[in-house]
Amino acid sequence: MSSLSSRLFDYFKSLDETNAKLLEALGEIGIRNITLLANSTKLPVTTVSFRLKKLMKEKVLVTSNPDLSKLGLAKAFLIATAPLGRQTTLLETIRNTDYWTYIIRCYGKFDGYCAYFAFPASHMKELEKYIKEAKNLQVFTHSQFFWTTNSRVIPPNFSLYDFKKKEWTILWEKWVNDVLTGSSELPEAIKEPYEYPVLVDKKDLLIIKELQKDESIEFKKLAEIVGITPQSVSFRYHKHILGRNLIIDHVVDVYPFPPPLSDLYVFIINFNNEKNLAKFANTCENSPFVVSYSKIIGRDSLIVNVYILKTDFPNLIKALNSLFTKNLIKSFTYATLDPTSYRRQTISYEYFENGKWIYTSEEKIKKLREICRTH
């Protein structure tokens, strides 16, 4: 067992109900307002402060998931199979766009890479053109590319965790029934954007990209990075970032299951209608194996990231098949992801100038052709 896996496994062995409450609250509120955390958990401020410091020493990280549509950015998803021996070409093709946010190796139906992008909404056609050119150059043999809504990242939820036995109990028949009887109201986070306004300037973006790395960063440190006073950082944080609702989720980096006993997957699930999609999405909120989900724009489909115990994976597939027989799901496909291979970066703030996102399509396609020649 690796040191990371051992640390995570030991952490859950010692997890108590108080820390669980705090982790749940961190996912809903974030890490910056201790008074609000105390009120939410009904714990003394001193207890919250002490336990937060201890959690941070144990490397529990809280980061921000921004509302890309309010930054003038459109979220995109690509999963592609590379020809034999050309995985590096596919990887460099994705990286060449500059606006990728997450890249991970995938196996199974797709043997190549899975990637997410936060791409300038004013240049969406250019990314589609780039992907088409990559296909023509045989960078990948088959692929799926979609524009999506923002991702909803599921906060920690310990309602199915037995603190005495130190284990999770997922009743799969109940889970299927919960989906069937769930709310048919579409979650706010995955409602399709009607527009992509730019509600920030460069300084706001610099603050947001640091919050994407660590939400607990001090205003003093942010001031040094942005080149303004701590008071100005505070104003921008409260009036711009919070005031304009630029943060969708507070992401708590806690694995619910030991990594050696678990696997990571991406599912593309197609539903019979939007109400059925909403029922599934709302049930994800209490599903410890769901990491995040986003809606494919213009379709009744979800992209769902799943982290699940190996022993429970067959139960999940059986449950999805049950939802198919009950006419809630139309179809689904999935690929296995390699968590040791992932690459992540923040929004590409460095390409934002004078209130606009910069993307030079001709240069990128020229570089793409060079990549294909040299790899």
mmCIF file of C-alpha atoms in Angstrom:
data_model
loop_
_atom_site.group_PDB
_atom_site.id
_atom_site.type_symbol
_atom_site.label_atom_id
_atom_site.label_comp_id
_atom_site.label_asym_id
_atom_site.label_seq_id
_atom_site.Cartn_x
_atom_site.Cartn_y
_atom_site.Cartn_z
ATOM 1 C CA MET A 1 0.000 0.000 0.000
ATOM 2 C CA SER A 2 1.405 3.407 -0.993
ATOM 3 C CA SER A 3 1.984 6.094 1.642
ATOM 4 C CA LEU A 4 -0.965 8.102 0.256
ATOM 5 C CA SER A 5 -3.257 5.074 0.316
ATOM 6 C CA SER A 6 -2.091 4.194 3.826
ATOM 7 C CA ARG A 7 -2.732 7.742 5.056
ATOM 8 C CA LEU A 8 -6.240 7.798 3.594
ATOM 9 C CA PHE A 9 -7.015 4.349 4.962
ATOM 10 C CA ASP A 10 -5.754 5.264 8.447
ATOM 11 C CA TYR A 11 -7.718 8.525 8.325
ATOM 12 C CA PHE A 12 -11.023 6.751 7.763
ATOM 13 C CA LYS A 13 -10.254 4.257 10.518
ATOM 14 C CA SER A 14 -10.065 7.188 12.943
ATOM 15 C CA LEU A 15 -12.912 9.248 11.423
ATOM 16 C CA ASP A 16 -15.464 10.329 14.022
ATOM 17 C CA GLU A 17 -18.917 11.869 13.703
ATOM 18 C CA THR A 18 -17.682 15.347 14.620
ATOM 19 C CA ASN A 19 -15.107 15.432 11.831
ATOM 20 C CA ALA A 20 -17.699 13.970 9.456
ATOM 21 C CA LYS A 21 -20.061 16.843 10.298
ATOM 22 C CA LEU A 22 -17.260 19.314 9.681
ATOM 23 C CA LEU A 23 -16.283 17.741 6.346
ATOM 24 C CA GLU A 24 -19.906 17.863 5.187
ATOM 25 C CA ALA A 25 -20.129 21.533 6.175
ATOM 26 C CA LEU A 26 -16.854 22.331 4.400
ATOM 27 C CA GLY A 27 -18.358 20.964 1.189
ATOM 28 C CA GLU A 28 -21.396 23.222 1.522
ATOM 29 C CA ILE A 29 -19.874 26.377 3.034
ATOM 30 C CA GLY A 30 -16.159 26.312 2.309
ATOM 31 C CA ILE A 31 -13.250 26.811 4.669
ATOM 32 C CA ARG A 32 -13.068 30.598 5.075
ATOM 33 C CA ASN A 33 -15.998 31.327 7.432
ATOM 34 C CA ILE A 34 -15.387 29.567 10.758
ATOM 35 C CA THR A 35 -18.404 31.199 12.435
ATOM 36 C CA LEU A 36 -20.721 29.926 9.708
ATOM 37 C CA LEU A 37 -19.148 26.464 9.961
ATOM 38 C CA ALA A 38 -19.717 26.497 13.727
ATOM 39 C CA ASN A 39 -23.366 27.501 13.306
ATOM 40 C CA SER A 40 -23.934 24.847 10.648
ATOM 41 C CA THR A 41 -22.347 22.022 12.656
ATOM 42 C CA LYS A 42 -23.620 23.294 16.037
ATOM 43 C CA LEU A 43 -20.059 23.068 17.339
ATOM 44 C CA PRO A 44 -18.143 25.699 19.353
ATOM 45 C CA VAL A 45 -15.972 28.017 17.259
ATOM 46 C CA THR A 46 -12.913 26.838 19.210
ATOM 47 C CA THR A 47 -13.675 23.196 18.336
ATOM 48 C CA VAL A 48 -14.135 24.021 14.655
ATOM 49 C CA SER A 49 -10.888 26.012 14.577
ATOM 50 C CA PHE A 50 -8.924 23.252 16.344
ATOM 51 C CA ARG A 51 -10.291 20.480 14.147
ATOM 52 C CA LEU A 52 -9.766 22.472 10.963
ATOM 53 C CA LYS A 53 -6.093 22.954 11.809
ATOM 54 C CA LYS A 54 -5.774 19.234 12.470
ATOM 55 C CA LEU A 55 -7.500 18.338 9.185
ATOM 56 C CA MET A 56 -5.178 20.663 7.296
ATOM 57 C CA LYS A 57 -2.163 19.006 8.937
ATOM 58 C CA GLU A 58 -3.554 15.709 7.636
ATOM 59 C CA LYS A 59 -3.483 17.282 4.143
ATOM 60 C CA VAL A 60 -7.255 17.557 3.722
ATOM 61 C CA LEU A 61 -7.529 20.203 1.008
ATOM 62 C CA VAL A 62 -10.505 22.426 0.141
ATOM 63 C CA THR A 63 -10.551 24.108 -3.277
ATOM 64 C CA SER A 64 -13.034 26.212 -5.258
ATOM 65 C CA ASN A 65 -15.008 25.114 -8.313
ATOM 66 C CA PRO A 66 -15.820 28.334 -10.223
ATOM 67 C CA ASP A 67 -18.862 29.061 -12.380
ATOM 68 C CA LEU A 68 -17.104 29.020 -15.745
ATOM 69 C CA SER A 69 -20.054 30.488 -17.631
ATOM 70 C CA LYS A 70 -19.710 33.738 -15.627
ATOM 71 C CA LEU A 71 -16.037 33.950 -16.571
ATOM 72 C CA GLY A 72 -16.768 33.842 -20.296
ATOM 73 C CA LEU A 73 -15.659 30.208 -20.442
ATOM 74 C CA ALA A 74 -17.507 27.185 -21.834
ATOM 75 C CA LYS A 75 -16.893 23.724 -20.389
ATOM 76 C CA ALA A 76 -16.101 20.892 -22.805
ATOM 77 C CA PHE A 77 -15.450 17.164 -22.504
ATOM 78 C CA LEU A 78 -13.414 14.891 -24.764
ATOM 79 C CA ILE A 79 -12.789 11.173 -24.531
ATOM 80 C CA ALA A 80 -10.747 9.568 -27.292
ATOM 81 C CA THR A 81 -8.937 6.399 -28.285
ATOM 82 C CA ALA A 82 -5.412 6.848 -29.618
ATOM 83 C CA PRO A 83 -3.965 4.590 -32.334
ATOM 84 C CA LEU A 84 -1.515 2.037 -30.966
ATOM 85 C CA GLY A 85 1.693 3.729 -29.868
ATOM 86 C CA ARG A 86 0.299 7.267 -30.273
ATOM 87 C CA GLN A 87 -0.950 8.038 -26.774
ATOM 88 C CA THR A 88 1.697 10.770 -26.412
ATOM 89 C CA THR A 89 0.463 12.424 -29.613
ATOM 90 C CA LEU A 90 -3.073 12.519 -28.222
ATOM 91 C CA LEU A 91 -1.835 13.910 -24.906
ATOM 92 C CA GLU A 92 0.155 16.693 -26.587
ATOM 93 C CA THR A 93 -2.799 17.470 -28.862
ATOM 94 C CA ILE A 94 -4.966 18.115 -25.803
ATOM 95 C CA ARG A 95 -2.285 20.144 -24.028
ATOM 96 C CA ASN A 96 -1.731 22.280 -27.136
ATOM 97 C CA THR A 97 -5.182 23.876 -26.721
ATOM 98 C CA ASP A 98 -3.896 25.669 -23.564
ATOM 99 C CA TYR A 99 -7.403 25.751 -22.071
ATOM 100 C CA TRP A 100 -7.566 22.189 -20.727
ATOM 101 C CA THR A 101 -8.274 21.828 -17.006
ATOM 102 C CA TYR A 102 -8.048 18.074 -16.437
ATOM 103 C CA ILE A 103 -6.458 15.210 -18.388
ATOM 104 C CA ILE A 104 -6.457 11.549 -17.385
ATOM 105 C CA ARG A 105 -5.571 8.241 -19.063
ATOM 106 C CA CYS A 106 -8.551 6.011 -19.827
ATOM 107 C CA TYR A 107 -8.983 2.329 -20.666
ATOM 108 C CA GLY A 108 -11.772 0.060 -21.857
ATOM 109 C CA LYS A 109 -14.107 1.144 -24.655
ATOM 110 C CA PHE A 110 -11.861 4.196 -25.003
ATOM 111 C CA ASP A 111 -8.122 3.509 -24.781
ATOM 112 C CA GLY A 112 -6.507 6.916 -24.712
ATOM 113 C CA TYR A 113 -7.287 10.082 -22.758
ATOM 114 C CA CYS A 114 -10.246 11.803 -21.162
ATOM 115 C CA ALA A 115 -10.077 15.598 -20.850
ATOM 116 C CA TYR A 116 -12.060 18.603 -19.665
ATOM 117 C CA PHE A 117 -11.651 22.125 -21.013
ATOM 118 C CA ALA A 118 -12.614 25.614 -19.810
ATOM 119 C CA PHE A 119 -12.576 27.241 -23.237
ATOM 120 C CA PRO A 120 -13.346 30.824 -24.326
ATOM 121 C CA ALA A 121 -17.047 30.866 -25.211
ATOM 122 C CA SER A 122 -16.310 33.387 -27.950
ATOM 123 C CA HIS A 123 -14.090 30.773 -29.650
ATOM 124 C CA MET A 124 -16.190 27.604 -29.291
ATOM 125 C CA LYS A 125 -16.264 26.995 -33.052
ATOM 126 C CA GLU A 126 -12.460 27.117 -33.115
ATOM 127 C CA LEU A 127 -12.170 24.263 -30.609
ATOM 128 C CA GLU A 128 -14.646 22.207 -32.634
ATOM 129 C CA LYS A 129 -12.518 22.915 -35.728
ATOM 130 C CA TYR A 130 -9.368 21.888 -33.822
ATOM 131 C CA ILE A 131 -10.918 18.583 -32.698
ATOM 132 C CA LYS A 132 -12.093 17.889 -36.260
ATOM 133 C CA GLU A 133 -8.591 18.561 -37.617
ATOM 134 C CA ALA A 134 -7.088 16.241 -34.982
ATOM 135 C CA LYS A 135 -9.485 13.536 -36.145
ATOM 136 C CA ASN A 136 -8.518 14.126 -39.796
ATOM 137 C CA LEU A 137 -4.850 13.795 -38.791
ATOM 138 C CA GLN A 138 -5.697 10.450 -37.133
ATOM 139 C CA VAL A 139 -4.688 11.593 -33.666
ATOM 140 C CA PHE A 140 -7.518 9.362 -32.433
ATOM 141 C CA THR A 141 -9.478 6.504 -33.985
ATOM 142 C CA HIS A 142 -12.776 7.294 -32.300
ATOM 143 C CA SER A 143 -13.921 9.885 -29.825
ATOM 144 C CA GLN A 144 -16.798 11.726 -28.212
ATOM 145 C CA PHE A 145 -16.733 15.494 -27.747
ATOM 146 C CA PHE A 146 -19.417 17.536 -25.998
ATOM 147 C CA TRP A 147 -20.045 21.007 -24.646
ATOM 148 C CA THR A 148 -21.330 20.660 -21.099
ATOM 149 C CA THR A 149 -22.683 22.664 -18.220
ATOM 150 C CA ASN A 150 -20.605 23.405 -15.159
ATOM 151 C CA SER A 151 -19.761 20.350 -13.075
ATOM 152 C CA ARG A 152 -21.542 19.749 -9.803
ATOM 153 C CA VAL A 153 -18.945 18.356 -7.386
ATOM 154 C CA ILE A 154 -20.615 16.250 -4.699
ATOM 155 C CA PRO A 155 -19.722 17.357 -1.147
ATOM 156 C CA PRO A 156 -18.841 14.724 1.488
ATOM 157 C CA ASN A 157 -21.900 12.888 2.805
ATOM 158 C CA PHE A 158 -21.642 10.324 5.579
ATOM 159 C CA SER A 159 -25.315 9.358 5.841
ATOM 160 C CA LEU A 160 -24.465 5.826 4.629
ATOM 161 C CA TYR A 161 -21.349 5.450 6.799
ATOM 162 C CA ASP A 162 -21.439 3.234 9.898
ATOM 163 C CA PHE A 163 -19.098 4.862 12.422
ATOM 164 C CA LYS A 164 -19.065 1.818 14.685
ATOM 165 C CA LYS A 165 -18.208 -0.690 11.978
ATOM 166 C CA LYS A 166 -16.071 1.846 10.080
ATOM 167 C CA GLU A 167 -17.675 0.913 6.768
ATOM 168 C CA TRP A 168 -20.118 2.133 4.126
ATOM 169 C CA THR A 169 -23.482 0.450 3.603
ATOM 170 C CA ILE A 170 -25.052 1.009 0.190
ATOM 171 C CA LEU A 171 -28.447 -0.656 -0.261
ATOM 172 C CA TRP A 172 -28.628 -0.872 -4.033
ATOM 173 C CA GLU A 173 -32.318 -1.714 -4.366
ATOM 174 C CA LYS A 174 -33.100 1.312 -2.219
ATOM 175 C CA TRP A 175 -30.740 3.422 -4.336
ATOM 176 C CA VAL A 176 -32.617 2.415 -7.512
ATOM 177 C CA ASN A 177 -35.917 3.287 -5.823
ATOM 178 C CA ASP A 178 -34.483 6.627 -4.656
ATOM 179 C CA VAL A 179 -33.657 7.476 -8.271
ATOM 180 C CA LEU A 180 -37.122 6.467 -9.485
ATOM 181 C CA THR A 181 -38.852 8.565 -6.816
ATOM 182 C CA GLY A 182 -36.362 11.447 -6.761
ATOM 183 C CA SER A 183 -37.051 15.100 -7.462
ATOM 184 C CA SER A 184 -37.542 15.861 -11.171
ATOM 185 C CA GLU A 185 -36.351 19.456 -10.756
ATOM 186 C CA LEU A 186 -33.064 20.040 -12.543
ATOM 187 C CA PRO A 187 -30.246 21.034 -10.121
ATOM 188 C CA GLU A 188 -29.218 24.671 -10.515
ATOM 189 C CA ALA A 189 -25.556 23.828 -11.177
ATOM 190 C CA ILE A 190 -26.335 21.898 -14.369
ATOM 191 C CA LYS A 191 -28.870 24.226 -15.944
ATOM 192 C CA GLU A 192 -27.657 25.147 -19.419
ATOM 193 C CA PRO A 193 -26.221 28.678 -19.661
ATOM 194 C CA TYR A 194 -28.030 31.050 -22.012
ATOM 195 C CA GLU A 195 -24.997 33.318 -22.244
ATOM 196 C CA TYR A 196 -21.342 33.474 -21.197
ATOM 197 C CA PRO A 197 -20.734 36.962 -19.791
ATOM 198 C CA VAL A 198 -17.303 37.996 -18.536
ATOM 199 C CA LEU A 199 -18.035 39.210 -14.994
ATOM 200 C CA VAL A 200 -14.373 39.482 -13.944
ATOM 201 C CA ASP A 201 -11.163 41.329 -14.654
ATOM 202 C CA LYS A 202 -7.609 39.965 -14.581
ATOM 203 C CA LYS A 203 -7.205 40.565 -10.826
ATOM 204 C CA ASP A 204 -10.398 38.642 -10.061
ATOM 205 C CA LEU A 205 -9.135 35.757 -12.202
ATOM 206 C CA LEU A 206 -5.828 35.687 -10.333
ATOM 207 C CA ILE A 207 -7.730 35.349 -7.053
ATOM 208 C CA ILE A 208 -10.001 32.624 -8.455
ATOM 209 C CA LYS A 209 -7.109 30.552 -9.821
ATOM 210 C CA GLU A 210 -5.460 30.598 -6.374
ATOM 211 C CA LEU A 211 -8.742 29.521 -4.743
ATOM 212 C CA GLN A 212 -8.805 26.645 -7.231
ATOM 213 C CA LYS A 213 -5.516 25.496 -5.698
ATOM 214 C CA ASP A 214 -6.296 26.125 -2.010
ATOM 215 C CA GLU A 215 -9.365 27.898 -0.669
ATOM 216 C CA SER A 216 -7.711 28.546 2.695
ATOM 217 C CA ILE A 217 -5.044 30.861 1.235
ATOM 218 C CA GLU A 218 -4.664 34.038 3.300
ATOM 219 C CA PHE A 219 -5.608 37.433 1.868
ATOM 220 C CA LYS A 220 -2.069 38.632 2.620
ATOM 221 C CA LYS A 221 -0.623 35.932 0.373
ATOM 222 C CA LEU A 222 -3.235 36.637 -2.306
ATOM 223 C CA ALA A 223 -2.324 40.329 -2.172
ATOM 224 C CA GLU A 224 1.323 39.496 -2.932
ATOM 225 C CA ILE A 225 0.310 37.333 -5.905
ATOM 226 C CA VAL A 226 -2.220 39.768 -7.368
ATOM 227 C CA GLY A 227 -0.220 42.924 -6.611
ATOM 228 C CA ILE A 228 -2.860 44.739 -4.559
ATOM 229 C CA THR A 229 -3.466 45.355 -0.845
ATOM 230 C CA PRO A 230 -5.077 42.731 1.436
ATOM 231 C CA GLN A 231 -7.988 45.157 1.858
ATOM 232 C CA SER A 232 -8.496 45.210 -1.918
ATOM 233 C CA VAL A 233 -8.369 41.403 -2.000
ATOM 234 C CA SER A 234 -11.030 41.279 0.716
ATOM 235 C CA PHE A 235 -13.237 43.688 -1.242
ATOM 236 C CA ARG A 236 -12.887 41.722 -4.460
ATOM 237 C CA TYR A 237 -13.477 38.400 -2.695
ATOM 238 C CA HIS A 238 -16.672 39.520 -0.950
ATOM 239 C CA LYS A 239 -18.104 41.914 -3.560
ATOM 240 C CA HIS A 240 -16.983 40.305 -6.815
ATOM 241 C CA ILE A 241 -16.409 36.592 -6.225
ATOM 242 C CA LEU A 242 -19.047 35.931 -3.566
ATOM 243 C CA GLY A 243 -21.318 38.826 -4.543
ATOM 244 C CA ARG A 244 -21.576 37.640 -8.152
ATOM 245 C CA ASN A 245 -21.854 33.947 -7.178
ATOM 246 C CA LEU A 246 -18.706 33.012 -9.078
ATOM 247 C CA ILE A 247 -18.085 29.895 -6.958
ATOM 248 C CA ILE A 248 -20.374 26.882 -7.490
ATOM 249 C CA ASP A 249 -18.816 24.295 -5.179
ATOM 250 C CA HIS A 250 -16.282 23.922 -2.396
ATOM 251 C CA VAL A 251 -14.336 20.777 -3.256
ATOM 252 C CA VAL A 252 -13.167 18.721 -0.263
ATOM 253 C CA ASP A 253 -10.331 16.421 -1.290
ATOM 254 C CA VAL A 254 -11.296 13.359 0.742
ATOM 255 C CA TYR A 255 -11.517 9.864 -0.714
ATOM 256 C CA PRO A 256 -14.438 7.877 0.769
ATOM 257 C CA PHE A 257 -12.837 4.500 -0.027
ATOM 258 C CA PRO A 258 -9.244 3.165 0.210
ATOM 259 C CA PRO A 259 -7.543 3.649 -3.204
ATOM 260 C CA PRO A 260 -6.115 0.091 -3.456
ATOM 261 C CA LEU A 261 -9.654 -1.293 -3.122
ATOM 262 C CA SER A 262 -11.356 1.188 -5.450
ATOM 263 C CA ASP A 263 -11.523 2.267 -9.088
ATOM 264 C CA LEU A 264 -12.275 5.517 -10.898
ATOM 265 C CA TYR A 265 -14.648 5.642 -13.892
ATOM 266 C CA VAL A 266 -16.318 8.101 -16.219
ATOM 267 C CA PHE A 267 -19.865 7.288 -17.337
ATOM 268 C CA ILE A 268 -21.864 8.844 -20.160
ATOM 269 C CA ILE A 269 -25.509 8.179 -19.300
ATOM 270 C CA ASN A 270 -28.355 8.958 -21.703
ATOM 271 C CA PHE A 271 -31.858 9.433 -20.293
ATOM 272 C CA ASN A 272 -35.330 9.216 -21.820
ATOM 273 C CA ASN A 273 -36.137 12.800 -20.825
ATOM 274 C CA GLU A 274 -34.896 15.708 -18.715
ATOM 275 C CA LYS A 275 -37.067 14.801 -15.721
ATOM 276 C CA ASN A 276 -35.467 11.360 -15.509
ATOM 277 C CA LEU A 277 -32.041 12.978 -15.802
ATOM 278 C CA ALA A 278 -32.923 15.315 -12.921
ATOM 279 C CA LYS A 279 -34.078 12.390 -10.747
ATOM 280 C CA PHE A 280 -30.731 10.679 -11.253
ATOM 281 C CA ALA A 281 -28.741 13.875 -10.670
ATOM 282 C CA ASN A 282 -30.585 14.677 -7.439
ATOM 283 C CA THR A 283 -29.979 11.153 -6.123
ATOM 284 C CA CYS A 284 -26.250 11.607 -6.772
ATOM 285 C CA GLU A 285 -26.193 14.137 -3.915
ATOM 286 C CA ASN A 286 -26.418 11.300 -1.362
ATOM 287 C CA SER A 287 -24.315 8.776 -3.282
ATOM 288 C CA PRO A 288 -20.793 8.489 -1.803
ATOM 289 C CA PHE A 289 -19.478 6.856 -4.981
ATOM 290 C CA VAL A 290 -20.352 9.845 -7.216
ATOM 291 C CA VAL A 291 -17.533 12.394 -7.514
ATOM 292 C CA SER A 292 -19.161 14.875 -9.899
ATOM 293 C CA TYR A 293 -21.532 15.205 -12.813
ATOM 294 C CA SER A 294 -22.318 17.634 -15.626
ATOM 295 C CA LYS A 295 -25.050 17.801 -18.260
ATOM 296 C CA ILE A 296 -24.280 17.570 -21.967
ATOM 297 C CA ILE A 297 -25.679 20.724 -23.565
ATOM 298 C CA GLY A 298 -28.604 20.080 -25.882
ATOM 299 C CA ARG A 299 -29.061 16.484 -24.750
ATOM 300 C CA ASP A 300 -30.714 14.569 -21.920
ATOM 301 C CA SER A 301 -27.352 13.099 -20.936
ATOM 302 C CA LEU A 302 -24.988 13.275 -17.985
ATOM 303 C CA ILE A 303 -21.238 12.805 -17.711
ATOM 304 C CA VAL A 304 -20.718 11.232 -14.289
ATOM 305 C CA ASN A 305 -17.383 10.619 -12.565
ATOM 306 C CA VAL A 306 -17.550 7.642 -10.219
ATOM 307 C CA TYR A 307 -15.106 6.461 -7.541
ATOM 308 C CA ILE A 308 -16.273 3.122 -6.165
ATOM 309 C CA LEU A 309 -15.119 0.021 -4.319
ATOM 310 C CA LYS A 310 -14.173 -2.770 -6.723
ATOM 311 C CA THR A 311 -16.626 -5.066 -4.934
ATOM 312 C CA ASP A 312 -19.490 -2.593 -5.460
ATOM 313 C CA PHE A 313 -18.897 -1.922 -9.151
ATOM 314 C CA PRO A 314 -20.964 -4.945 -10.326
ATOM 315 C CA ASN A 315 -23.792 -3.689 -8.091
ATOM 316 C CA LEU A 316 -23.660 -0.277 -9.775
ATOM 317 C CA ILE A 317 -23.836 -1.835 -13.256
ATOM 318 C CA LYS A 318 -26.752 -4.016 -12.146
ATOM 319 C CA ALA A 319 -28.515 -0.934 -10.734
ATOM 320 C CA LEU A 320 -28.037 1.013 -13.985
ATOM 321 C CA ASN A 321 -29.423 -1.923 -15.954
ATOM 322 C CA SER A 322 -32.408 -1.968 -13.612
ATOM 323 C CA LEU A 323 -32.991 1.732 -14.338
ATOM 324 C CA PHE A 324 -32.859 0.870 -18.050
ATOM 325 C CA THR A 325 -35.550 -1.799 -17.695
ATOM 326 C CA LYS A 326 -37.689 0.732 -15.819
ATOM 327 C CA ASN A 327 -37.374 3.199 -18.747
ATOM 328 C CA LEU A 328 -35.442 5.842 -16.820
ATOM 329 C CA ILE A 329 -32.111 5.333 -18.619
ATOM 330 C CA LYS A 330 -31.903 5.006 -22.404
ATOM 331 C CA SER A 331 -28.275 3.801 -22.557
ATOM 332 C CA PHE A 332 -24.883 4.208 -20.903
ATOM 333 C CA THR A 333 -21.218 3.660 -21.590
ATOM 334 C CA TYR A 334 -18.138 3.976 -19.394
ATOM 335 C CA ALA A 335 -14.355 3.916 -19.301
ATOM 336 C CA THR A 336 -11.879 3.154 -16.533
ATOM 337 C CA LEU A 337 -9.673 6.082 -15.472
ATOM 338 C CA ASP A 338 -6.125 5.864 -14.117
ATOM 339 C CA PRO A 339 -5.931 8.222 -11.090
ATOM 340 C CA THR A 340 -2.125 8.019 -11.044
ATOM 341 C CA SER A 341 -1.958 9.637 -14.500
ATOM 342 C CA TYR A 342 -4.106 12.724 -14.024
ATOM 343 C CA ARG A 343 -2.942 16.239 -14.811
ATOM 344 C CA ARG A 344 -4.819 19.258 -13.541
ATOM 345 C CA GLN A 345 -4.484 23.000 -14.040
ATOM 346 C CA THR A 346 -6.484 26.079 -13.108
ATOM 347 C CA ILE A 347 -8.338 28.356 -15.499
ATOM 348 C CA SER A 348 -5.889 29.731 -18.071
ATOM 349 C CA TYR A 349 -5.806 33.269 -16.670
ATOM 350 C CA GLU A 350 -2.570 34.063 -18.520
ATOM 351 C CA TYR A 351 -4.496 34.231 -21.831
ATOM 352 C CA PHE A 352 -6.933 36.882 -20.582
ATOM 353 C CA GLU A 353 -6.110 40.430 -21.666
ATOM 354 C CA ASN A 354 -8.157 43.650 -21.761
ATOM 355 C CA GLY A 355 -11.339 41.870 -20.750
ATOM 356 C CA LYS A 356 -11.075 39.189 -23.456
ATOM 357 C CA TRP A 357 -9.870 35.609 -23.766
ATOM 358 C CA ILE A 358 -7.194 35.105 -26.421
ATOM 359 C CA TYR A 359 -7.103 32.104 -28.752
ATOM 360 C CA THR A 360 -5.302 32.029 -32.108
ATOM 361 C CA SER A 361 -6.835 29.192 -34.094
ATOM 362 C CA GLU A 362 -4.368 29.245 -37.003
ATOM 363 C CA GLU A 363 -1.338 29.001 -34.707
ATOM 364 C CA LYS A 364 -2.859 26.119 -32.755
ATOM 365 C CA ILE A 365 -3.685 24.092 -35.861
ATOM 366 C CA LYS A 366 -0.188 24.739 -37.227
ATOM 367 C CA LYS A 367 1.293 23.464 -33.943
ATOM 368 C CA LEU A 368 -1.082 20.470 -34.047
ATOM 369 C CA ARG A 369 0.308 19.452 -37.423
ATOM 370 C CA GLU A 370 3.859 19.782 -36.076
ATOM 371 C CA ILE A 371 2.932 17.536 -33.126
ATOM 372 C CA CYS A 372 1.620 14.903 -35.534
ATOM 373 C CA ARG A 373 4.839 15.024 -37.574
ATOM 374 C CA THR A 374 7.211 14.766 -34.604
ATOM 375 C CA HIS A 375 5.431 12.213 -32.396
#
